[in-house]
Each structure stands twice: as structure tokens, then as C-alpha cells.
PDB file of N, CA, C and O in Angstrom:
ATOM      1  N   MET A   1      62.546  95.679  -7.641  1.00  0.00           N
ATOM      2  CA  MET A   1      63.493  95.137  -7.871  1.00  0.00           C
ATOM      3  C   MET A   1      64.636  95.282  -8.862  1.00  0.00           C
ATOM      4  O   MET A   1      64.662  95.362 -10.093  1.00  0.00           O
ATOM      5  N   GLU A   2      65.678  95.622  -8.382  1.00  0.00           N
ATOM      6  CA  GLU A   2      66.923  96.358  -9.427  1.00  0.00           C
ATOM      7  C   GLU A   2      67.625  95.232  -9.470  1.00  0.00           C
ATOM      8  O   GLU A   2      68.567  94.539  -8.685  1.00  0.00           O
ATOM      9  N   THR A   3      67.968  94.979 -10.954  1.00  0.00           N
ATOM     10  CA  THR A   3      69.325  94.349 -11.603  1.00  0.00           C
ATOM     11  C   THR A   3      70.515  94.852 -11.580  1.00  0.00           C
ATOM     12  O   THR A   3      70.484  96.037 -12.130  1.00  0.00           O
ATOM     13  N   THR A   4      71.247  94.004 -10.973  1.00  0.00           N
ATOM     14  CA  THR A   4      72.650  94.972 -11.575  1.00  0.00           C
ATOM     15  C   THR A   4      73.514  94.721 -12.714  1.00  0.00           C
ATOM     16  O   THR A   4      74.545  95.599 -13.336  1.00  0.00           O
ATOM     17  N   ASN A   5      73.299  94.166 -13.476  1.00  0.00           N
ATOM     18  CA  ASN A   5      73.710  93.280 -14.688  1.00  0.00           C
ATOM     19  C   ASN A   5      73.238  94.100 -15.831  1.00  0.00           C
ATOM     20  O   ASN A   5      71.915  94.689 -15.981  1.00  0.00           O
ATOM     21  N   ASN A   6      73.966  94.452 -16.895  1.00  0.00           N
ATOM     22  CA  ASN A   6      73.278  95.019 -18.012  1.00  0.00           C
ATOM     23  C   ASN A   6      73.054  94.119 -19.112  1.00  0.00           C
ATOM     24  O   ASN A   6      72.846  94.571 -20.357  1.00  0.00           O
ATOM     25  N   SER A   7      72.894  92.894 -18.857  1.00  0.00           N
ATOM     26  CA  SER A   7      71.987  91.842 -19.716  1.00  0.00           C
ATOM     27  C   SER A   7      70.669  92.159 -20.198  1.00  0.00           C
ATOM     28  O   SER A   7      69.500  92.702 -19.292  1.00  0.00           O
ATOM     29  N   GLN A   8      70.323  92.077 -21.355  1.00  0.00           N
ATOM     30  CA  GLN A   8      68.857  92.538 -21.981  1.00  0.00           C
ATOM     31  C   GLN A   8      68.166  90.608 -22.445  1.00  0.00           C
ATOM     32  O   GLN A   8      68.818  89.595 -22.589  1.00  0.00           O
ATOM     33  N   GLU A   9      66.732  90.856 -22.073  1.00  0.00           N
ATOM     34  CA  GLU A   9      65.962  89.808 -22.820  1.00  0.00           C
ATOM     35  C   GLU A   9      66.427  89.405 -23.993  1.00  0.00           C
ATOM     36  O   GLU A   9      66.220  90.753 -25.180  1.00  0.00           O
ATOM     37  N   GLY A  10      66.294  88.449 -24.698  1.00  0.00           N
ATOM     38  CA  GLY A  10      65.668  87.932 -25.748  1.00  0.00           C
ATOM     39  C   GLY A  10      64.477  88.005 -26.488  1.00  0.00           C
ATOM     40  O   GLY A  10      63.470  88.777 -25.739  1.00  0.00           O
ATOM     41  N   GLN A  11      64.438  88.357 -27.627  1.00  0.00           N
ATOM     42  CA  GLN A  11      62.933  88.328 -28.512  1.00  0.00           C
ATOM     43  C   GLN A  11      62.045  87.622 -27.935  1.00  0.00           C
ATOM     44  O   GLN A  11      61.017  87.808 -27.662  1.00  0.00           O
ATOM     45  N   MET A  12      62.418  86.231 -27.980  1.00  0.00           N
ATOM     46  CA  MET A  12      61.604  85.003 -27.360  1.00  0.00           C
ATOM     47  C   MET A  12      60.734  85.545 -26.065  1.00  0.00           C
ATOM     48  O   MET A  12      60.034  85.367 -25.996  1.00  0.00           O
ATOM     49  N   THR A  13      61.822  85.773 -25.180  1.00  0.00           N
ATOM     50  CA  THR A  13      61.454  85.915 -23.797  1.00  0.00           C
ATOM     51  C   THR A  13      60.345  87.297 -23.729  1.00  0.00           C
ATOM     52  O   THR A  13      59.019  87.245 -23.259  1.00  0.00           O
ATOM     53  N   LYS A  14      60.504  87.982 -24.532  1.00  0.00           N
ATOM     54  CA  LYS A  14      59.471  89.376 -25.013  1.00  0.00           C
ATOM     55  C   LYS A  14      58.179  88.677 -25.320  1.00  0.00           C
ATOM     56  O   LYS A  14      57.327  89.027 -24.882  1.00  0.00           O
ATOM     57  N   GLU A  15      58.631  88.123 -26.066  1.00  0.00           N
ATOM     58  CA  GLU A  15      56.962  88.065 -26.778  1.00  0.00           C
ATOM     59  C   GLU A  15      56.450  86.548 -26.103  1.00  0.00           C
ATOM     60  O   GLU A  15      55.002  87.089 -25.204  1.00  0.00           O
ATOM     61  N   ILE A  16      57.118  85.817 -25.172  1.00  0.00           N
ATOM     62  CA  ILE A  16      55.961  85.106 -23.947  1.00  0.00           C
ATOM     63  C   ILE A  16      55.666  85.526 -22.987  1.00  0.00           C
ATOM     64  O   ILE A  16      54.605  85.711 -22.558  1.00  0.00           O
ATOM     65  N   GLU A  17      56.466  86.931 -22.469  1.00  0.00           N
ATOM     66  CA  GLU A  17      55.815  87.624 -21.858  1.00  0.00           C
ATOM     67  C   GLU A  17      55.183  88.582 -22.134  1.00  0.00           C
ATOM     68  O   GLU A  17      53.674  88.706 -21.106  1.00  0.00           O
ATOM     69  N   HIS A  18      55.191  88.823 -23.529  1.00  0.00           N
ATOM     70  CA  HIS A  18      53.858  89.894 -23.658  1.00  0.00           C
ATOM     71  C   HIS A  18      52.424  88.847 -24.081  1.00  0.00           C
ATOM     72  O   HIS A  18      51.283  89.619 -23.432  1.00  0.00           O
ATOM     73  N   TYR A  19      52.257  87.894 -23.942  1.00  0.00           N
ATOM     74  CA  TYR A  19      51.066  86.633 -24.310  1.00  0.00           C
ATOM     75  C   TYR A  19      51.071  86.151 -22.555  1.00  0.00           C
ATOM     76  O   TYR A  19      49.806  86.274 -22.600  1.00  0.00           O
ATOM     77  N   THR A  20      51.985  85.503 -22.116  1.00  0.00           N
ATOM     78  CA  THR A  20      51.225  85.488 -20.740  1.00  0.00           C
ATOM     79  C   THR A  20      51.000  86.477 -19.901  1.00  0.00           C
ATOM     80  O   THR A  20      50.264  86.425 -18.863  1.00  0.00           O
ATOM     81  N   SER A  21      51.339  87.785 -20.006  1.00  0.00           N
ATOM     82  CA  SER A  21      50.908  88.674 -18.993  1.00  0.00           C
ATOM     83  C   SER A  21      49.181  88.816 -19.500  1.00  0.00           C
ATOM     84  O   SER A  21      49.185  89.573 -18.535  1.00  0.00           O
ATOM     85  N   LYS A  22      48.550  88.389 -20.245  1.00  0.00           N
ATOM     86  CA  LYS A  22      47.344  88.683 -20.830  1.00  0.00           C
ATOM     87  C   LYS A  22      46.495  88.133 -19.838  1.00  0.00           C
ATOM     88  O   LYS A  22      45.267  88.331 -19.559  1.00  0.00           O
ATOM     89  N   LEU A  23      46.988  86.661 -19.471  1.00  0.00           N
ATOM     90  CA  LEU A  23      46.420  85.584 -18.763  1.00  0.00           C
ATOM     91  C   LEU A  23      46.090  86.257 -16.993  1.00  0.00           C
ATOM     92  O   LEU A  23      47.325  86.612 -16.341  1.00  0.00           O
ATOM     93  N   PRO A  24      45.249  85.756 -16.454  1.00  0.00           N
ATOM     94  CA  PRO A  24      44.820  86.076 -15.431  1.00  0.00           C
ATOM     95  C   PRO A  24      45.440  85.481 -14.349  1.00  0.00           C
ATOM     96  O   PRO A  24      45.614  83.752 -14.705  1.00  0.00           O
ATOM     97  N   SER A  25      46.200  85.796 -13.385  1.00  0.00           N
ATOM     98  CA  SER A  25      46.847  84.976 -12.399  1.00  0.00           C
ATOM     99  C   SER A  25      46.038  83.567 -11.733  1.00  0.00           C
ATOM    100  O   SER A  25      46.651  82.899 -11.301  1.00  0.00           O
ATOM    101  N   ASP A  26      44.832  84.190 -11.451  1.00  0.00           N
ATOM    102  CA  ASP A  26      43.826  82.992 -10.970  1.00  0.00           C
ATOM    103  C   ASP A  26      43.840  81.945 -12.198  1.00  0.00           C
ATOM    104  O   ASP A  26      43.610  80.610 -11.649  1.00  0.00           O
ATOM    105  N   ALA A  27      44.130  81.854 -13.166  1.00  0.00           N
ATOM    106  CA  ALA A  27      44.101  80.889 -13.921  1.00  0.00           C
ATOM    107  C   ALA A  27      45.078  79.732 -13.878  1.00  0.00           C
ATOM    108  O   ALA A  27      44.531  78.566 -14.201  1.00  0.00           O
ATOM    109  N   TYR A  28      45.947  80.326 -13.368  1.00  0.00           N
ATOM    110  CA  TYR A  28      47.124  79.316 -12.989  1.00  0.00           C
ATOM    111  C   TYR A  28      46.984  78.348 -11.700  1.00  0.00           C
ATOM    112  O   TYR A  28      47.199  77.126 -11.520  1.00  0.00           O
ATOM    113  N   LEU A  29      46.299  79.403 -10.853  1.00  0.00           N
ATOM    114  CA  LEU A  29      45.959  78.537  -9.345  1.00  0.00           C
ATOM    115  C   LEU A  29      44.686  77.932  -9.880  1.00  0.00           C
ATOM    116  O   LEU A  29      44.762  76.594  -9.272  1.00  0.00           O
ATOM    117  N   GLY A  30      43.574  78.110 -10.666  1.00  0.00           N
ATOM    118  CA  GLY A  30      42.519  77.047 -11.188  1.00  0.00           C
ATOM    119  C   GLY A  30      43.233  75.864 -11.869  1.00  0.00           C
ATOM    120  O   GLY A  30      43.065  74.945 -11.589  1.00  0.00           O
ATOM    121  N   ALA A  31      44.184  76.120 -12.686  1.00  0.00           N
ATOM    122  CA  ALA A  31      45.069  75.069 -13.235  1.00  0.00           C
ATOM    123  C   ALA A  31      45.820  73.937 -12.398  1.00  0.00           C
ATOM    124  O   ALA A  31      45.476  72.620 -12.538  1.00  0.00           O
ATOM    125  N   ALA A  32      46.184  74.461 -10.856  1.00  0.00           N
ATOM    126  CA  ALA A  32      47.023  73.557 -10.230  1.00  0.00           C
ATOM    127  C   ALA A  32      45.792  72.940  -9.323  1.00  0.00           C
ATOM    128  O   ALA A  32      45.921  71.522  -8.873  1.00  0.00           O
ATOM    129  N   ILE A  33      45.059  73.370  -8.906  1.00  0.00           N
ATOM    130  CA  ILE A  33      43.530  72.866  -8.067  1.00  0.00           C
ATOM    131  C   ILE A  33      43.001  72.099  -9.237  1.00  0.00           C
ATOM    132  O   ILE A  33      42.613  71.183  -8.534  1.00  0.00           O
ATOM    133  N   ALA A  34      43.013  72.078 -10.339  1.00  0.00           N
ATOM    134  CA  ALA A  34      42.114  71.005 -11.159  1.00  0.00           C
ATOM    135  C   ALA A  34      43.269  69.868 -11.017  1.00  0.00           C
ATOM    136  O   ALA A  34      42.930  68.689 -11.259  1.00  0.00           O
ATOM    137  N   ALA A  35      44.256  70.230 -11.232  1.00  0.00           N
ATOM    138  CA  ALA A  35      45.407  68.861 -11.523  1.00  0.00           C
ATOM    139  C   ALA A  35      45.339  68.436 -10.066  1.00  0.00           C
ATOM    140  O   ALA A  35      45.332  66.918 -10.325  1.00  0.00           O
ATOM    141  N   MET A  36      45.036  68.777  -9.049  1.00  0.00           N
ATOM    142  CA  MET A  36      45.372  67.827  -7.569  1.00  0.00           C
ATOM    143  C   MET A  36      43.964  67.312  -7.745  1.00  0.00           C
ATOM    144  O   MET A  36      43.632  66.074  -7.269  1.00  0.00           O
ATOM    145  N   GLY A  37      42.619  67.999  -8.232  1.00  0.00           N
ATOM    146  CA  GLY A  37      41.246  67.112  -8.126  1.00  0.00           C
ATOM    147  C   GLY A  37      41.672  65.695  -9.302  1.00  0.00           C
ATOM    148  O   GLY A  37      40.957  64.794  -8.944  1.00  0.00           O
ATOM    149  N   VAL A  38      42.378  66.112 -10.175  1.00  0.00           N
ATOM    150  CA  VAL A  38      42.228  65.198 -11.136  1.00  0.00           C
ATOM    151  C   VAL A  38      43.173  63.851 -11.042  1.00  0.00           C
ATOM    152  O   VAL A  38      42.350  62.827 -10.777  1.00  0.00           O
ATOM    153  N   SER A  39      43.971  64.715 -10.195  1.00  0.00           N
ATOM    154  CA  SER A  39      44.704  63.590  -9.813  1.00  0.00           C
ATOM    155  C   SER A  39      43.980  62.660  -8.295  1.00  0.00           C
ATOM    156  O   SER A  39      44.465  61.508  -8.541  1.00  0.00           O
ATOM    157  N   LEU A  40      43.332  63.530  -7.418  1.00  0.00           N
ATOM    158  CA  LEU A  40      42.635  62.717  -6.508  1.00  0.00           C
ATOM    159  C   LEU A  40      41.863  61.715  -7.359  1.00  0.00           C
ATOM    160  O   LEU A  40      41.316  60.368  -6.677  1.00  0.00           O
ATOM    161  N   ALA A  41      40.685  62.091  -8.404  1.00  0.00           N
ATOM    162  CA  ALA A  41      40.064  61.225  -9.044  1.00  0.00           C
ATOM    163  C   ALA A  41      40.728  60.181  -9.564  1.00  0.00           C
ATOM    164  O   ALA A  41      40.443  58.660  -9.570  1.00  0.00           O
ATOM    165  N   LEU A  42      41.702  59.980  -9.816  1.00  0.00           N
ATOM    166  CA  LEU A  42      42.542  59.154 -10.676  1.00  0.00           C
ATOM    167  C   LEU A  42      42.809  57.868  -9.635  1.00  0.00           C
ATOM    168  O   LEU A  42      43.097  57.301 -10.030  1.00  0.00           O
ATOM    169  N   LYS A  43      43.480  58.751  -8.709  1.00  0.00           N
ATOM    170  CA  LYS A  43      43.987  57.925  -7.682  1.00  0.00           C
ATOM    171  C   LYS A  43      42.630  57.048  -6.392  1.00  0.00           C
ATOM    172  O   LYS A  43      42.702  55.724  -6.367  1.00  0.00           O
ATOM    173  N   CYS A  44      41.556  57.190  -7.087  1.00  0.00           N
ATOM    174  CA  CYS A  44      40.105  56.515  -6.369  1.00  0.00           C
ATOM    175  C   CYS A  44      39.633  55.842  -7.440  1.00  0.00           C
ATOM    176  O   CYS A  44      39.168  54.774  -6.904  1.00  0.00           O
ATOM    177  N   CYS A  45      40.110  55.847  -8.847  1.00  0.00           N
ATOM    178  CA  CYS A  45      39.692  55.118  -9.651  1.00  0.00           C
ATOM    179  C   CYS A  45      40.629  54.260  -9.928  1.00  0.00           C
ATOM    180  O   CYS A  45      40.639  52.860 -10.518  1.00  0.00           O
ATOM    181  N   GLY A  46      42.052  53.992  -9.052  1.00  0.00           N
ATOM    182  CA  GLY A  46      42.922  52.936  -8.907  1.00  0.00           C
ATOM    183  C   GLY A  46      44.150  53.143 -10.060  1.00  0.00           C
ATOM    184  O   GLY A  46      45.381  52.442  -9.760  1.00  0.00           O
ATOM    185  N   LYS A  47      44.638  54.502 -10.380  1.00  0.00           N
ATOM    186  CA  LYS A  47      45.271  54.635 -11.814  1.00  0.00           C
ATOM    187  C   LYS A  47      46.585  55.229 -10.843  1.00  0.00           C
ATOM    188  O   LYS A  47      47.008  56.808 -11.004  1.00  0.00           O
ATOM    189  N   LYS A  48      47.119  54.691 -10.170  1.00  0.00           N
ATOM    190  CA  LYS A  48      47.976  54.970  -8.774  1.00  0.00           C
ATOM    191  C   LYS A  48      48.945  55.960  -9.686  1.00  0.00           C
ATOM    192  O   LYS A  48      49.230  57.404  -9.579  1.00  0.00           O
ATOM    193  N   HIS A  49      49.562  55.515 -10.942  1.00  0.00           N
ATOM    194  CA  HIS A  49      51.146  55.765 -11.613  1.00  0.00           C
ATOM    195  C   HIS A  49      50.700  57.233 -12.376  1.00  0.00           C
ATOM    196  O   HIS A  49      51.101  58.520 -12.443  1.00  0.00           O
ATOM    197  N   LEU A  50      49.404  57.201 -12.940  1.00  0.00           N
ATOM    198  CA  LEU A  50      48.516  58.318 -13.723  1.00  0.00           C
ATOM    199  C   LEU A  50      48.114  59.360 -12.799  1.00  0.00           C
ATOM    200  O   LEU A  50      48.629  60.734 -13.004  1.00  0.00           O
ATOM    201  N   ALA A  51      47.827  59.457 -11.745  1.00  0.00           N
ATOM    202  CA  ALA A  51      47.554  60.348 -10.667  1.00  0.00           C
ATOM    203  C   ALA A  51      48.663  60.671 -10.173  1.00  0.00           C
ATOM    204  O   ALA A  51      48.526  62.111  -9.734  1.00  0.00           O
ATOM    205  N   LEU A  52      49.957  59.854  -9.744  1.00  0.00           N
ATOM    206  CA  LEU A  52      51.263  60.887  -9.137  1.00  0.00           C
ATOM    207  C   LEU A  52      51.420  62.065 -10.307  1.00  0.00           C
ATOM    208  O   LEU A  52      52.024  62.975  -9.960  1.00  0.00           O
ATOM    209  N   PHE A  53      51.676  61.224 -11.530  1.00  0.00           N
ATOM    210  CA  PHE A  53      51.858  62.298 -12.666  1.00  0.00           C
ATOM    211  C   PHE A  53      51.247  63.495 -13.229  1.00  0.00           C
ATOM    212  O   PHE A  53      51.791  64.677 -12.578  1.00  0.00           O
ATOM    213  N   ILE A  54      50.016  63.296 -13.045  1.00  0.00           N
ATOM    214  CA  ILE A  54      48.936  64.762 -12.869  1.00  0.00           C
ATOM    215  C   ILE A  54      49.165  65.437 -11.706  1.00  0.00           C
ATOM    216  O   ILE A  54      49.302  66.621 -11.677  1.00  0.00           O
ATOM    217  N   GLY A  55      49.262  65.212 -10.410  1.00  0.00           N
ATOM    218  CA  GLY A  55      49.699  65.634  -9.301  1.00  0.00           C
ATOM    219  C   GLY A  55      50.749  66.230  -9.184  1.00  0.00           C
ATOM    220  O   GLY A  55      51.042  67.340  -8.564  1.00  0.00           O
ATOM    221  N   GLN A  56      51.598  65.881 -10.205  1.00  0.00           N
ATOM    222  CA  GLN A  56      52.879  66.631 -10.035  1.00  0.00           C
ATOM    223  C   GLN A  56      52.905  67.924 -10.867  1.00  0.00           C
ATOM    224  O   GLN A  56      53.662  68.894 -10.562  1.00  0.00           O
ATOM    225  N   TRP A  57      51.860  68.389 -11.535  1.00  0.00           N
ATOM    226  CA  TRP A  57      51.695  69.426 -11.990  1.00  0.00           C
ATOM    227  C   TRP A  57      51.103  70.661 -11.203  1.00  0.00           C
ATOM    228  O   TRP A  57      51.254  71.548 -11.850  1.00  0.00           O
ATOM    229  N   ALA A  58      50.561  70.396 -10.592  1.00  0.00           N
ATOM    230  CA  ALA A  58      50.046  71.414  -9.632  1.00  0.00           C
ATOM    231  C   ALA A  58      51.616  72.372  -9.339  1.00  0.00           C
ATOM    232  O   ALA A  58      51.190  73.657  -9.312  1.00  0.00           O
ATOM    233  N   ALA A  59      52.518  72.239  -8.833  1.00  0.00           N
ATOM    234  CA  ALA A  59      53.803  73.275  -8.548  1.00  0.00           C
ATOM    235  C   ALA A  59      54.116  73.561  -9.613  1.00  0.00           C
ATOM    236  O   ALA A  59      54.303  74.943  -9.917  1.00  0.00           O
ATOM    237  N   PRO A  60      54.679  73.393 -10.990  1.00  0.00           N
ATOM    238  CA  PRO A  60      54.783  74.097 -11.615  1.00  0.00           C
ATOM    239  C   PRO A  60      53.834  74.964 -13.075  1.00  0.00           C
ATOM    240  O   PRO A  60      54.281  75.984 -12.794  1.00  0.00           O
ATOM    241  N   PHE A  61      52.401  74.878 -12.540  1.00  0.00           N
ATOM    242  CA  PHE A  61      51.233  75.579 -12.724  1.00  0.00           C
ATOM    243  C   PHE A  61      51.145  77.099 -11.560  1.00  0.00           C
ATOM    244  O   PHE A  61      51.230  78.075 -11.938  1.00  0.00           O
ATOM    245  N   LEU A  62      51.972  76.693 -10.494  1.00  0.00           N
ATOM    246  CA  LEU A  62      51.694  77.540  -9.350  1.00  0.00           C
ATOM    247  C   LEU A  62      53.276  78.490  -9.829  1.00  0.00           C
ATOM    248  O   LEU A  62      53.623  79.772  -9.283  1.00  0.00           O
ATOM    249  N   LEU A  63      54.086  78.076  -9.902  1.00  0.00           N
ATOM    250  CA  LEU A  63      55.281  78.437 -10.512  1.00  0.00           C
ATOM    251  C   LEU A  63      55.212  79.583 -11.560  1.00  0.00           C
ATOM    252  O   LEU A  63      55.549  80.413 -11.825  1.00  0.00           O
ATOM    253  N   PHE A  64      54.267  78.889 -12.595  1.00  0.00           N
ATOM    254  CA  PHE A  64      54.241  79.829 -13.774  1.00  0.00           C
ATOM    255  C   PHE A  64      53.192  81.166 -13.136  1.00  0.00           C
ATOM    256  O   PHE A  64      53.465  81.988 -13.924  1.00  0.00           O
ATOM    257  N   GLY A  65      52.207  80.637 -12.242  1.00  0.00           N
ATOM    258  CA  GLY A  65      51.688  81.784 -11.774  1.00  0.00           C
ATOM    259  C   GLY A  65      52.506  82.914 -11.058  1.00  0.00           C
ATOM    260  O   GLY A  65      52.173  84.243 -11.321  1.00  0.00           O
ATOM    261  N   VAL A  66      53.333  82.455 -10.134  1.00  0.00           N
ATOM    262  CA  VAL A  66      54.129  83.556  -9.581  1.00  0.00           C
ATOM    263  C   VAL A  66      55.339  84.282 -10.780  1.00  0.00           C
ATOM    264  O   VAL A  66      55.114  85.242 -10.991  1.00  0.00           O
ATOM    265  N   TYR A  67      55.515  83.584 -11.788  1.00  0.00           N
ATOM    266  CA  TYR A  67      56.089  84.448 -12.902  1.00  0.00           C
ATOM    267  C   TYR A  67      55.473  85.418 -13.475  1.00  0.00           C
ATOM    268  O   TYR A  67      56.093  86.557 -13.916  1.00  0.00           O
ATOM    269  N   ASN A  68      54.276  84.915 -13.487  1.00  0.00           N
ATOM    270  CA  ASN A  68      53.250  85.601 -14.243  1.00  0.00           C
ATOM    271  C   ASN A  68      53.001  87.200 -13.844  1.00  0.00           C
ATOM    272  O   ASN A  68      53.200  87.983 -14.364  1.00  0.00           O
ATOM    273  N   LYS A  69      52.799  86.805 -12.252  1.00  0.00           N
ATOM    274  CA  LYS A  69      52.532  87.878 -11.739  1.00  0.00           C
ATOM    275  C   LYS A  69      53.876  88.692 -11.488  1.00  0.00           C
ATOM    276  O   LYS A  69      53.543  90.193 -11.334  1.00  0.00           O
ATOM    277  N   ILE A  70      54.758  88.230 -11.272  1.00  0.00           N
ATOM    278  CA  ILE A  70      56.371  89.209 -11.552  1.00  0.00           C
ATOM    279  C   ILE A  70      56.364  90.057 -12.720  1.00  0.00           C
ATOM    280  O   ILE A  70      56.887  91.322 -12.873  1.00  0.00           O
ATOM    281  N   VAL A  71      56.250  89.406 -13.772  1.00  0.00           N
ATOM    282  CA  VAL A  71      55.985  89.739 -14.845  1.00  0.00           C
ATOM    283  C   VAL A  71      54.727  91.067 -14.972  1.00  0.00           C
ATOM    284  O   VAL A  71      55.059  92.230 -15.466  1.00  0.00           O
ATOM    285  N   LYS A  72      53.810  91.164 -14.644  1.00  0.00           N
ATOM    286  CA  LYS A  72      53.000  91.992 -14.696  1.00  0.00           C
ATOM    287  C   LYS A  72      53.215  92.918 -13.695  1.00  0.00           C
ATOM    288  O   LYS A  72      53.174  94.395 -14.055  1.00  0.00           O
ATOM    289  N   THR A  73      53.734  92.508 -12.663  1.00  0.00           N
ATOM    290  CA  THR A  73      54.119  94.110 -11.525  1.00  0.00           C
ATOM    291  C   THR A  73      55.560  94.550 -12.052  1.00  0.00           C
ATOM    292  O   THR A  73      56.049  96.086 -12.046  1.00  0.00           O
ATOM    293  N   GLN A  74      56.658  93.829 -12.482  1.00  0.00           N
ATOM    294  CA  GLN A  74      58.089  94.509 -12.964  1.00  0.00           C
ATOM    295  C   GLN A  74      58.269  94.720 -14.067  1.00  0.00           C
ATOM    296  O   GLN A  74      59.056  95.696 -14.503  1.00  0.00           O
ATOM    297  N   GLY A  75      57.357  94.195 -14.889  1.00  0.00           N
ATOM    298  CA  GLY A  75      57.582  94.897 -16.337  1.00  0.00           C
ATOM    299  C   GLY A  75      58.915  94.044 -17.456  1.00  0.00           C
ATOM    300  O   GLY A  75      59.192  92.938 -16.433  1.00  0.00           O
ATOM    301  N   HIS A  76      58.936  94.577 -18.403  1.00  0.00           N
ATOM    302  CA  HIS A  76      60.492  93.691 -19.015  1.00  0.00           C
ATOM    303  C   HIS A  76      61.512  94.327 -18.673  1.00  0.00           C
ATOM    304  O   HIS A  76      61.594  95.043 -17.682  1.00  0.00           O
ATOM    305  N   ASP A  77      62.405  94.157 -19.178  1.00  0.00           N
ATOM    306  CA  ASP A  77      63.925  94.282 -18.622  1.00  0.00           C
ATOM    307  C   ASP A  77      63.957  95.937 -18.637  1.00  0.00           C
ATOM    308  O   ASP A  77      63.721  96.352 -19.548  1.00  0.00           O
ATOM    309  N   GLN A  78      64.576  96.273 -17.597  1.00  0.00           N
ATOM    310  CA  GLN A  78      64.493  97.696 -17.629  1.00  0.00           C
ATOM    311  C   GLN A  78      65.726  98.381 -18.660  1.00  0.00           C
ATOM    312  O   GLN A  78      65.541  99.608 -18.514  1.00  0.00           O
ATOM    313  N   TYR A  79      66.406  97.828 -18.799  1.00  0.00           N
ATOM    314  CA  TYR A  79      67.349  98.076 -19.514  1.00  0.00           C
ATOM    315  C   TYR A  79      67.311  97.641 -20.901  1.00  0.00           C
ATOM    316  O   TYR A  79      68.134  98.465 -21.908  1.00  0.00           O
ATOM    317  N   ASP A  80      66.230  96.990 -21.099  1.00  0.00           N
ATOM    318  CA  ASP A  80      65.584  97.082 -22.785  1.00  0.00           C
ATOM    319  C   ASP A  80      65.275  98.549 -23.404  1.00  0.00           C
ATOM    320  O   ASP A  80      64.554  99.096 -22.824  1.00  0.00           O
ATOM    321  N   GLN A  81      65.912  98.906 -24.143  1.00  0.00           N
ATOM    322  CA  GLN A  81      65.451  99.812 -25.092  1.00  0.00           C
ATOM    323  C   GLN A  81      64.546  99.943 -26.204  1.00  0.00           C
ATOM    324  O   GLN A  81      64.774  98.838 -26.758  1.00  0.00           O
ATOM    325  N   PRO A  82      63.379 100.567 -26.188  1.00  0.00           N
ATOM    326  CA  PRO A  82      62.118 100.282 -27.124  1.00  0.00           C
ATOM    327  C   PRO A  82      62.237 100.430 -28.255  1.00  0.00           C
ATOM    328  O   PRO A  82      63.122 100.932 -29.109  1.00  0.00           O
TER     329      PRO A  82
END
């Protein structure tokens, strides 16, 4: 995936990518499944609003996993000089 602009990533982004790239992608999938399971358990216990709140965490966890996979495969900004 090639970028056409010459913008560089900020130092904070580099630091975040440095740490998140160490996490396995399965961790984000597990977190999403766990959120769905906890949501189901809460729904069965009659805590409807908390179940909906926790259940909405699944999508962001999956998106974090996709971002993590992109960082691992594409690396840092190609225009950034070491």
C-alpha cells in the first residue's frame, strides 16, 4: 500500500506502533469474543444496559486487531527517516 503524500508520522504514533506490534493479533480477537461472552452473561443476569455497553466493545477490539495487523505487515511510515 503506497502513500502519495509526504506526511510523516508523529513520535507518539511510532511509540504506540512499537508496543502494539508486539501483541499477537489473536489477543484482540480473544478480547472481542470475551466482550461478547460477558455481554451475554450480563444480559442473562438481567443487566440490560451494562450488557449493551460491554457488547459494543467487540467492534473496537476487532478494529484494533486490524490496525495491529496492518502495522505488522506494512511497518512505519515509508517516508520516515531513521
